Amino acid sequence: MAPTLYMVHPSPPVRAVLITAKAIGLNLIEKELNLAEGEHLKSEFLKINPQHTVPTLVEENGFTVWDSHAIMTFIVSKYGSDDTLYPKDLNKRAIVDQRLHFESGMVFPRVLRIVGPIVRSGKKTIDQEDIDSVNEVYKFLEAFLNGRPWMAGNNITVADYSLIGSISTLHVLVPIDAQNYPQVNAWLKKAEKLPEYAANQKGLDMFKEMIKSKLS
Ligand SMILES: N[C@@H](CCC(=O)N[C@@H](CS)C(=O)NCC(=O)O)C(=O)O
């Protein structure tokens, strides 16, 4: 039986896992949780993931792992046909890991910082300080790309999938300035043409609709 993914569609880390699963042809049983109604805080889900986050992956044998980065590297290593998405070569892998930790430590917290007050307290604007902090991320990514087609070099990897989830989301909030960040802009446009990008679209559209309704 296919592994089960506890999820909500608009979540950037969930979308990153869905893109990865599509890229390797892995079928997932999608179990949507209603975060607004606190379904993730019920004892049933806390037994599965005491940190109550989505995405959370549960395999048929009960093995459970959460955090999108851990899930992506796990499913690619277990179900992928080769190691291109998460290289076994230690130097290449270290670069992919660095980008994944960058997403986790620098990018996703900025998404939460902006989206949290909009969703929870009805904030209608994005502070200049937060806009600046997103542009700082784009500046770093511009330097990471440095003439290379993908975030960790010549091949697409899970680092790209992780960042596609959050950067396509930040782009809704603070559009990428193509003059200042031409490589990041080109990278996202190239990513949008990938067949696996389709797995990002539904949740991104839901996110866009939600933000539009909250900010208007
Ligand atoms: N670093 C985590 C972030 C997961 C995360 O915070 N997900 C949010 C949804 S976008 C969530 O589950 N929030 C509910 C909660 O933290 O209680 C990952 O990459 O999986």
Coordinates of N, CA and C and ligand atoms in Angstrom, one line a residue:
M1 N 0.8 -1.2 0.0 CA 0.0 0.0 0.0 C 0.9 1.3 0.0
A2 N 0.4 2.3 -0.6 CA 1.1 3.6 -0.7 C 1.2 4.2 0.7
P3 N 2.3 5.0 1.0 CA 2.4 5.7 2.2 C 1.3 6.8 2.3
T4 N 1.0 7.1 3.6 CA 0.0 8.1 3.8 C 0.6 9.4 4.1
L5 N 0.1 10.5 3.5 CA 0.7 11.9 3.8 C -0.4 12.7 4.5
Y6 N -0.2 13.0 5.7 CA -1.1 14.0 6.4 C -0.7 15.4 5.9
M7 N -1.7 16.2 5.5 CA -1.4 17.4 4.8 C -2.5 18.4 4.8
V8 N -2.2 19.6 4.3 CA -3.2 20.6 3.8 C -2.6 21.1 2.5
H9 N -3.4 21.3 1.5 CA -2.9 21.7 0.2 C -2.1 23.0 0.2
P10 N -2.5 24.1 0.8 CA -1.8 25.4 0.7 C -0.5 25.4 1.3
S11 N -0.1 24.5 2.2 CA 1.1 24.5 2.9 C 2.3 24.3 2.0
P12 N 3.3 25.3 2.1 CA 4.5 25.2 1.2 C 5.3 23.9 1.4
P13 N 5.6 23.5 2.7 CA 6.3 22.2 2.9 C 5.5 21.0 2.4
V14 N 4.2 21.0 2.5 CA 3.4 19.9 1.9 C 3.6 19.9 0.4
R15 N 3.5 21.1 -0.2 CA 3.6 21.1 -1.7 C 5.0 20.6 -2.1
A16 N 6.0 20.9 -1.3 CA 7.4 20.4 -1.7 C 7.4 18.9 -1.7
V17 N 6.7 18.3 -0.7 CA 6.7 16.8 -0.7 C 5.9 16.3 -1.9
L18 N 4.8 16.9 -2.2 CA 3.9 16.5 -3.3 C 4.7 16.6 -4.6
I19 N 5.5 17.6 -4.8 CA 6.3 17.8 -6.1 C 7.3 16.6 -6.1
T20 N 7.9 16.4 -5.0 CA 8.9 15.3 -5.0 C 8.3 13.9 -5.3
A21 N 7.2 13.7 -4.7 CA 6.5 12.4 -4.9 C 6.1 12.2 -6.4
K22 N 5.6 13.3 -6.9 CA 5.2 13.3 -8.4 C 6.5 13.0 -9.2
A23 N 7.6 13.7 -8.9 CA 8.8 13.5 -9.7 C 9.3 12.1 -9.7
I24 N 9.1 11.4 -8.6 CA 9.6 10.0 -8.6 C 8.5 9.0 -8.8
G25 N 7.3 9.5 -9.1 CA 6.2 8.6 -9.5 C 5.7 7.8 -8.2
L26 N 5.8 8.4 -7.1 CA 5.3 7.7 -5.8 C 3.9 8.2 -5.6
N27 N 3.0 7.2 -5.4 CA 1.7 7.4 -5.1 C 1.5 7.6 -3.6
L28 N 0.8 8.6 -3.2 CA 0.6 8.8 -1.7 C -0.9 8.9 -1.4
I29 N -1.2 8.3 -0.3 CA -2.6 8.5 0.2 C -2.7 9.8 0.9
E30 N -3.5 10.7 0.4 CA -3.5 12.1 0.9 C -4.6 12.2 2.0
K31 N -4.2 12.5 3.2 CA -5.1 12.6 4.3 C -5.1 14.1 4.8
E32 N -6.2 14.8 4.4 CA -6.2 16.2 4.7 C -6.7 16.5 6.2
L33 N -6.0 17.4 6.9 CA -6.4 17.7 8.2 C -6.9 19.1 8.2
N34 N -7.9 19.4 9.0 CA -8.5 20.7 9.1 C -7.7 21.5 10.2
L35 N -6.7 22.3 9.8 CA -5.9 23.0 10.8 C -6.7 24.1 11.5
A36 N -7.6 24.7 10.8 CA -8.4 25.8 11.3 C -9.3 25.2 12.5
E37 N -9.7 24.0 12.3 CA -10.5 23.4 13.4 C -9.7 22.6 14.4
G38 N -8.4 22.7 14.3 CA -7.5 22.1 15.3 C -7.4 20.6 15.2
E39 N -7.7 20.0 14.0 CA -7.7 18.6 13.9 C -6.3 18.0 14.2
H40 N -5.2 18.9 13.9 CA -3.9 18.4 14.1 C -3.5 18.4 15.6
L41 N -4.3 19.0 16.4 CA -4.0 19.1 17.9 C -4.8 18.0 18.6
K42 N -5.6 17.2 17.9 CA -6.3 16.1 18.6 C -5.4 14.9 18.9
S43 N -5.7 14.2 20.0 CA -4.8 13.2 20.5 C -4.5 12.1 19.4
E44 N -5.4 11.9 18.5 CA -5.2 10.9 17.5 C -4.0 11.3 16.6
F45 N -3.9 12.6 16.3 CA -2.8 13.0 15.4 C -1.5 13.2 16.3
L46 N -1.7 13.7 17.5 CA -0.5 13.9 18.4 C 0.2 12.6 18.7
K47 N -0.5 11.5 18.6 CA 0.1 10.2 18.8 C 1.0 9.9 17.6
I48 N 0.6 10.4 16.4 CA 1.4 10.2 15.2 C 2.6 11.2 15.2
N49 N 2.3 12.4 15.4 CA 3.3 13.5 15.4 C 3.1 14.5 16.5
P50 N 3.8 14.3 17.7 CA 3.6 15.2 18.8 C 4.0 16.7 18.5
Q51 N 4.7 16.9 17.4 CA 5.0 18.3 17.0 C 3.8 18.9 16.2
H52 N 2.8 18.1 15.9 CA 1.5 18.4 15.2 C 1.7 19.3 14.0
T53 N 2.7 18.9 13.1 CA 2.9 19.6 11.9 C 2.6 18.8 10.7
V54 N 2.2 19.4 9.6 CA 2.1 18.8 8.3 C 3.2 19.4 7.4
P55 N 3.8 18.6 6.5 CA 3.5 17.2 6.2 C 4.0 16.2 7.2
T56 N 3.3 15.1 7.4 CA 3.7 14.0 8.1 C 3.5 12.7 7.3
L57 N 4.5 11.9 7.2 CA 4.4 10.7 6.3 C 4.3 9.4 7.2
V58 N 3.4 8.6 6.9 CA 3.2 7.3 7.7 C 3.3 6.2 6.6
E59 N 4.2 5.3 6.8 CA 4.3 4.1 5.9 C 3.4 3.0 6.4
E60 N 3.2 2.0 5.4 CA 2.3 0.9 5.7 C 2.7 0.2 7.0
N61 N 4.0 0.1 7.2 CA 4.5 -0.7 8.4 C 4.5 0.2 9.7
G62 N 4.0 1.4 9.6 CA 3.9 2.3 10.7 C 5.0 3.2 10.9
F63 N 6.1 3.1 10.1 CA 7.2 4.0 10.2 C 6.7 5.4 9.9
T64 N 7.1 6.4 10.8 CA 6.5 7.7 10.6 C 7.7 8.7 10.6
V65 N 7.6 9.7 9.8 CA 8.6 10.8 9.8 C 7.9 12.1 9.4
W66 N 8.3 13.2 10.0 CA 7.7 14.5 9.6 C 8.9 15.4 9.4
D67 N 8.5 16.6 8.9 CA 9.3 17.7 8.4 C 9.6 17.4 6.9
S68 N 9.2 18.3 6.1 CA 9.2 18.1 4.6 C 10.6 17.7 4.2
H69 N 11.7 18.3 4.8 CA 13.0 18.0 4.3 C 13.4 16.5 4.5
A70 N 13.0 16.1 5.7 CA 13.3 14.7 6.1 C 12.5 13.7 5.2
I71 N 11.2 14.1 4.9 CA 10.4 13.3 4.1 C 10.9 13.2 2.7
M72 N 11.3 14.4 2.1 CA 11.8 14.4 0.7 C 13.0 13.5 0.6
T73 N 14.0 13.7 1.5 CA 15.2 12.9 1.3 C 14.9 11.4 1.5
F74 N 14.0 11.1 2.4 CA 13.6 9.7 2.7 C 12.9 9.1 1.5
I75 N 11.9 9.7 0.9 CA 11.2 9.0 -0.2 C 12.1 8.9 -1.4
V76 N 12.9 9.9 -1.7 CA 13.8 9.9 -2.8 C 14.8 8.7 -2.6
S77 N 15.3 8.6 -1.4 CA 16.3 7.5 -1.1 C 15.7 6.2 -1.2
K78 N 14.4 6.1 -0.7 CA 13.8 4.8 -0.7 C 13.1 4.4 -2.0
Y79 N 12.4 5.3 -2.6 CA 11.6 5.0 -3.8 C 12.1 5.5 -5.1
G80 N 13.1 6.4 -5.1 CA 13.6 7.0 -6.3 C 14.4 6.0 -7.1
S81 N 14.4 6.2 -8.5 CA 15.1 5.2 -9.3 C 16.6 5.4 -9.3
D82 N 17.1 6.6 -9.0 CA 18.5 6.8 -8.9 C 18.8 7.9 -7.9
D83 N 20.0 8.4 -7.8 CA 20.3 9.3 -6.7 C 20.5 10.8 -7.1
T84 N 19.9 11.1 -8.4 CA 20.2 12.4 -8.9 C 19.5 13.5 -8.0
L85 N 18.3 13.2 -7.5 CA 17.5 14.2 -6.7 C 18.1 14.4 -5.3
Y86 N 18.8 13.4 -4.8 CA 19.5 13.5 -3.5 C 20.8 12.7 -3.6
P87 N 21.9 13.4 -4.1 CA 23.1 12.6 -4.5 C 23.8 11.9 -3.4
K88 N 24.3 10.7 -3.7 CA 25.1 10.0 -2.7 C 26.5 10.6 -2.5
D89 N 27.0 11.2 -3.6 CA 28.3 11.8 -3.5 C 28.3 12.9 -2.3
L90 N 29.2 12.7 -1.4 CA 29.1 13.5 -0.1 C 29.2 15.0 -0.3
N91 N 30.1 15.4 -1.3 CA 30.2 16.9 -1.5 C 28.9 17.4 -2.1
K92 N 28.4 16.7 -3.1 CA 27.1 17.2 -3.7 C 26.0 17.1 -2.7
R93 N 25.9 16.1 -1.9 CA 24.9 16.0 -0.9 C 25.0 17.1 0.1
A94 N 26.2 17.5 0.5 CA 26.4 18.6 1.5 C 25.8 19.9 0.9
I95 N 25.9 20.1 -0.4 CA 25.4 21.4 -0.9 C 23.8 21.3 -0.9
V96 N 23.3 20.1 -1.3 CA 21.8 20.0 -1.3 C 21.3 20.2 0.2
D97 N 22.0 19.6 1.1 CA 21.6 19.7 2.6 C 21.7 21.2 3.0
Q98 N 22.7 21.9 2.6 CA 22.8 23.3 3.0 C 21.6 24.1 2.5
R99 N 21.2 23.8 1.2 CA 20.0 24.5 0.6 C 18.8 24.1 1.4
L100 N 18.7 22.8 1.8 CA 17.5 22.4 2.5 C 17.4 23.1 3.9
H101 N 18.6 23.2 4.6 CA 18.6 23.9 5.9 C 18.3 25.4 5.7
F102 N 18.8 25.9 4.6 CA 18.5 27.3 4.3 C 17.0 27.5 4.2
E103 N 16.3 26.6 3.5 CA 14.9 26.7 3.4 C 14.2 26.7 4.7
S104 N 14.7 25.7 5.5 CA 14.1 25.5 6.8 C 14.4 26.6 7.8
G105 N 15.6 27.1 7.8 CA 16.0 28.1 8.8 C 15.8 29.6 8.4
M106 N 15.8 29.9 7.1 CA 15.8 31.2 6.6 C 14.5 31.6 5.8
V107 N 14.0 30.6 5.0 CA 12.9 31.0 4.1 C 11.6 30.7 4.8
F108 N 11.3 29.5 5.2 CA 10.0 29.2 5.7 C 9.6 30.1 6.9
P109 N 10.5 30.4 7.8 CA 10.2 31.3 8.9 C 9.7 32.7 8.5
R110 N 10.2 33.1 7.3 CA 9.7 34.4 6.8 C 8.3 34.3 6.2
V111 N 8.0 33.1 5.6 CA 6.6 32.9 5.2 C 5.7 32.9 6.4
L112 N 6.0 32.2 7.5 CA 5.2 32.2 8.7 C 5.0 33.6 9.3
R113 N 6.1 34.3 9.3 CA 6.1 35.7 9.9 C 5.2 36.6 9.2
I114 N 5.1 36.5 7.9 CA 4.2 37.3 7.2 C 2.7 36.8 7.2
V115 N 2.6 35.5 6.9 CA 1.3 34.9 6.8 C 0.5 34.8 8.1
G116 N 1.2 34.5 9.2 CA 0.6 34.3 10.5 C -0.3 35.4 10.9
P117 N 0.2 36.7 11.0 CA -0.7 37.8 11.4 C -1.8 38.1 10.4
I118 N -1.6 37.8 9.1 CA -2.6 38.0 8.1 C -3.8 37.1 8.4
V119 N -3.4 35.8 8.6 CA -4.5 34.8 8.8 C -5.1 34.9 10.2
R120 N -4.3 35.1 11.2 CA -4.8 35.0 12.6 C -5.3 36.3 13.1
S121 N -4.7 37.4 12.8 CA -5.2 38.7 13.4 C -5.7 39.7 12.4
G122 N -5.9 39.2 11.2 CA -6.6 40.1 10.2 C -5.7 41.3 9.7
K123 N -4.4 41.1 9.8 CA -3.4 42.2 9.3 C -3.6 42.3 7.8
K124 N -3.6 43.6 7.3 CA -4.0 43.8 5.9 C -2.8 44.3 5.1
T125 N -1.6 44.5 5.7 CA -0.5 44.9 5.0 C 0.8 44.1 5.4
I126 N 1.8 44.2 4.6 CA 3.1 43.6 4.9 C 4.1 44.7 5.2
D127 N 4.7 44.6 6.4 CA 5.6 45.6 6.8 C 6.9 45.7 5.9
Q128 N 7.4 46.9 5.8 CA 8.6 47.1 5.0 C 9.8 46.2 5.5
E129 N 9.9 46.0 6.8 CA 10.9 45.2 7.4 C 10.8 43.7 6.9
D130 N 9.5 43.3 6.7 CA 9.3 41.9 6.3 C 9.6 41.8 4.8
I131 N 9.2 42.8 4.0 CA 9.5 42.9 2.6 C 11.1 42.8 2.4
D132 N 11.8 43.6 3.2 CA 13.3 43.6 3.1 C 13.8 42.2 3.4
S133 N 13.2 41.5 4.4 CA 13.8 40.2 4.8 C 13.5 39.2 3.7
V134 N 12.5 39.3 2.9 CA 12.2 38.4 1.8 C 13.2 38.7 0.7
N135 N 13.4 40.0 0.4 CA 14.4 40.4 -0.6 C 15.8 39.9 -0.3
E136 N 16.1 39.8 1.0 CA 17.4 39.3 1.5 C 17.5 37.8 1.1
V137 N 16.4 37.1 1.2 CA 16.4 35.7 0.8 C 16.6 35.6 -0.7
Y138 N 15.9 36.4 -1.5 CA 16.1 36.4 -3.0 C 17.6 36.7 -3.3
K139 N 18.2 37.6 -2.5 CA 19.6 38.0 -2.8 C 20.5 36.8 -2.5
F140 N 20.2 36.1 -1.5 CA 21.1 34.9 -1.2 C 20.9 33.8 -2.3
L141 N 19.7 33.6 -2.7 CA 19.4 32.6 -3.7 C 20.1 33.0 -5.0
E142 N 20.1 34.3 -5.3 CA 20.8 34.8 -6.6 C 22.2 34.4 -6.5
A143 N 22.8 34.5 -5.3 CA 24.2 34.2 -5.1 C 24.4 32.6 -5.2
F144 N 23.5 31.9 -4.7 CA 23.6 30.4 -4.7 C 23.6 29.9 -6.2
L145 N 22.7 30.5 -7.0 CA 22.5 30.1 -8.4 C 23.8 30.4 -9.1
N146 N 24.3 31.6 -9.0 CA 25.6 32.0 -9.6 C 25.9 31.4 -11.0
G147 N 24.9 31.5 -11.9 CA 25.2 31.1 -13.2 C 24.8 29.6 -13.4
R148 N 24.4 28.9 -12.3 CA 24.0 27.5 -12.5 C 22.5 27.4 -12.7
P149 N 22.0 26.3 -13.4 CA 20.6 26.3 -13.7 C 19.7 25.9 -12.5
W150 N 20.3 25.1 -11.5 CA 19.4 24.7 -10.4 C 20.1 25.1 -9.1
M151 N 19.4 25.0 -8.0 CA 19.9 25.5 -6.7 C 21.1 24.9 -6.2
A152 N 21.3 23.6 -6.5 CA 22.5 22.9 -6.0 C 23.5 22.5 -7.2
G153 N 23.3 23.1 -8.3 CA 24.2 22.9 -9.4 C 23.5 22.6 -10.7
N154 N 24.1 21.6 -11.5 CA 23.6 21.4 -12.8 C 22.3 20.6 -12.9
N155 N 22.1 19.8 -11.8 CA 20.9 18.9 -11.9 C 19.8 19.4 -10.9
I156 N 18.6 19.2 -11.2 CA 17.5 19.5 -10.2 C 17.6 18.5 -9.1
T157 N 17.4 19.0 -7.9 CA 17.5 18.1 -6.7 C 16.3 18.5 -5.7
V158 N 16.2 17.8 -4.6 CA 15.2 18.1 -3.6 C 15.3 19.5 -3.1
A159 N 16.5 20.1 -3.2 CA 16.7 21.5 -2.8 C 15.8 22.4 -3.6
D160 N 15.7 22.1 -4.9 CA 14.8 22.9 -5.7 C 13.4 22.7 -5.3
Y161 N 13.0 21.5 -5.1 CA 11.6 21.2 -4.8 C 11.2 21.9 -3.5
S162 N 12.1 21.8 -2.5 CA 11.8 22.5 -1.2 C 11.6 24.0 -1.4
L163 N 12.5 24.6 -2.2 CA 12.5 26.0 -2.4 C 11.3 26.4 -3.3
I164 N 11.0 25.5 -4.2 CA 9.8 25.9 -5.1 C 8.6 26.1 -4.2
G165 N 8.4 25.2 -3.2 CA 7.2 25.3 -2.4 C 7.2 26.7 -1.7
S166 N 8.3 27.1 -1.1 CA 8.3 28.4 -0.3 C 8.5 29.6 -1.1
I167 N 9.3 29.5 -2.2 CA 9.6 30.7 -3.0 C 8.4 31.1 -3.8
S168 N 7.7 30.1 -4.4 CA 6.5 30.4 -5.1 C 5.4 31.0 -4.2
T169 N 5.5 30.7 -2.9 CA 4.6 31.3 -1.9 C 5.0 32.8 -1.6
L170 N 6.3 32.9 -1.4 CA 6.8 34.3 -1.0 C 6.6 35.2 -2.2
H171 N 6.7 34.7 -3.5 CA 6.5 35.5 -4.7 C 5.1 36.1 -4.7
V172 N 4.1 35.4 -4.1 CA 2.7 35.9 -4.0 C 2.7 37.1 -3.1
L173 N 3.5 37.1 -2.0 CA 3.5 38.1 -1.0 C 4.4 39.3 -1.3
V174 N 5.6 38.9 -1.8 CA 6.6 39.9 -2.2 C 7.2 39.5 -3.6
P175 N 6.6 40.0 -4.7 CA 7.0 39.6 -6.0 C 8.5 39.7 -6.2
I176 N 9.0 38.7 -6.9 CA 10.5 38.7 -7.2 C 10.7 39.8 -8.2
D177 N 11.6 40.7 -7.9 CA 12.0 41.8 -8.8 C 13.0 41.2 -9.9
A178 N 12.5 41.1 -11.1 CA 13.3 40.4 -12.1 C 14.6 41.2 -12.5
Q179 N 14.6 42.5 -12.2 CA 15.8 43.3 -12.5 C 16.8 43.0 -11.5
N180 N 16.4 43.0 -10.2 CA 17.4 42.7 -9.1 C 17.8 41.3 -9.0
Y181 N 16.8 40.4 -9.3 CA 17.1 39.0 -9.0 C 16.7 38.2 -10.3
P182 N 17.5 38.4 -11.4 CA 17.1 37.8 -12.7 C 17.2 36.3 -12.6
Q183 N 18.2 35.7 -11.9 CA 18.4 34.3 -11.9 C 17.3 33.6 -11.1
V184 N 16.9 34.2 -10.0 CA 15.8 33.6 -9.2 C 14.5 33.6 -10.0
N185 N 14.3 34.7 -10.7 CA 13.1 34.9 -11.5 C 13.1 33.8 -12.6
A186 N 14.3 33.6 -13.3 CA 14.4 32.6 -14.4 C 14.2 31.2 -13.8
W187 N 14.8 31.0 -12.6 CA 14.7 29.6 -12.0 C 13.3 29.3 -11.7
L188 N 12.5 30.2 -11.1 CA 11.1 29.9 -10.8 C 10.3 29.7 -12.1
K189 N 10.6 30.5 -13.1 CA 9.8 30.3 -14.4 C 10.2 28.9 -15.0
K190 N 11.4 28.5 -14.9 CA 11.9 27.2 -15.4 C 11.2 26.1 -14.6
A191 N 11.1 26.3 -13.3 CA 10.5 25.3 -12.5 C 9.0 25.1 -12.8
E192 N 8.3 26.3 -13.1 CA 6.9 26.2 -13.4 C 6.6 25.3 -14.6
K193 N 7.6 25.1 -15.5 CA 7.4 24.3 -16.7 C 7.7 22.8 -16.5
L194 N 8.1 22.5 -15.3 CA 8.4 21.0 -15.0 C 7.1 20.3 -14.8
P195 N 7.0 19.0 -15.3 CA 5.7 18.3 -15.2 C 5.4 18.1 -13.7
E196 N 6.4 18.0 -12.8 CA 6.1 17.8 -11.4 C 5.6 19.0 -10.7
Y197 N 5.8 20.2 -11.4 CA 5.3 21.5 -10.8 C 3.8 21.4 -10.6
A198 N 3.1 20.6 -11.4 CA 1.6 20.5 -11.3 C 1.2 20.2 -9.9
A199 N 2.0 19.5 -9.2 CA 1.7 19.2 -7.8 C 1.8 20.4 -6.8
N200 N 2.4 21.5 -7.3 CA 2.4 22.7 -6.5 C 1.2 23.6 -6.7
Q201 N 0.6 23.4 -7.9 CA -0.3 24.5 -8.4 C -1.6 24.6 -7.6
K202 N -2.2 23.4 -7.3 CA -3.5 23.5 -6.6 C -3.4 24.2 -5.3
G203 N -2.4 23.8 -4.5 CA -2.2 24.4 -3.1 C -1.8 25.9 -3.2
L204 N -1.0 26.2 -4.3 CA -0.5 27.6 -4.4 C -1.7 28.5 -4.8
D205 N -2.6 27.9 -5.7 CA -3.8 28.7 -6.1 C -4.7 28.9 -4.9
M206 N -4.8 27.9 -4.0 CA -5.6 28.0 -2.8 C -5.0 29.1 -1.9
F207 N -3.7 29.1 -1.8 CA -3.0 30.1 -0.9 C -3.2 31.5 -1.5
K208 N -3.1 31.6 -2.8 CA -3.3 32.9 -3.4 C -4.7 33.5 -3.2
E209 N -5.7 32.6 -3.3 CA -7.1 33.0 -3.1 C -7.3 33.5 -1.6
M210 N -6.7 32.7 -0.7 CA -6.9 33.0 0.7 C -6.2 34.3 1.0
I211 N -5.0 34.6 0.5 CA -4.3 35.8 0.8 C -5.1 37.0 0.1
K212 N -5.6 36.8 -1.1 CA -6.3 37.9 -1.8 C -7.5 38.3 -1.0
S213 N -8.2 37.3 -0.4 CA -9.5 37.6 0.3 C -9.1 38.2 1.6
K214 N -8.0 37.9 2.2 CA -7.6 38.5 3.5 C -7.1 39.9 3.4
L215 N -6.3 40.1 2.3 CA -5.7 41.5 2.2 C -6.6 42.5 1.5
S216 N -7.8 42.0 0.9 CA -8.6 43.0 0.2 C -9.6 43.7 1.2
Ligands
LIG1 N1 9.8 22.8 8.9 C1 8.5 22.1 8.8 C2 7.4 23.1 8.9 C3 6.1 22.4 9.0 C4 5.0 23.4 9.4 O1 5.2 24.3 10.3 N2 3.8 23.2 8.8 C5 2.7 24.0 9.2 C6 1.7 24.2 8.0 S1 2.5 25.1 6.7 C7 1.9 23.4 10.3 O2 1.8 22.2 10.4 N3 1.4 24.2 11.3 C8 0.6 23.7 12.4 C9 1.3 23.6 13.7 O3 2.6 23.9 13.7 O4 0.7 23.4 14.7 C10 8.5 21.3 7.5 O5 9.3 21.6 6.6 O6 7.7 20.3 7.4

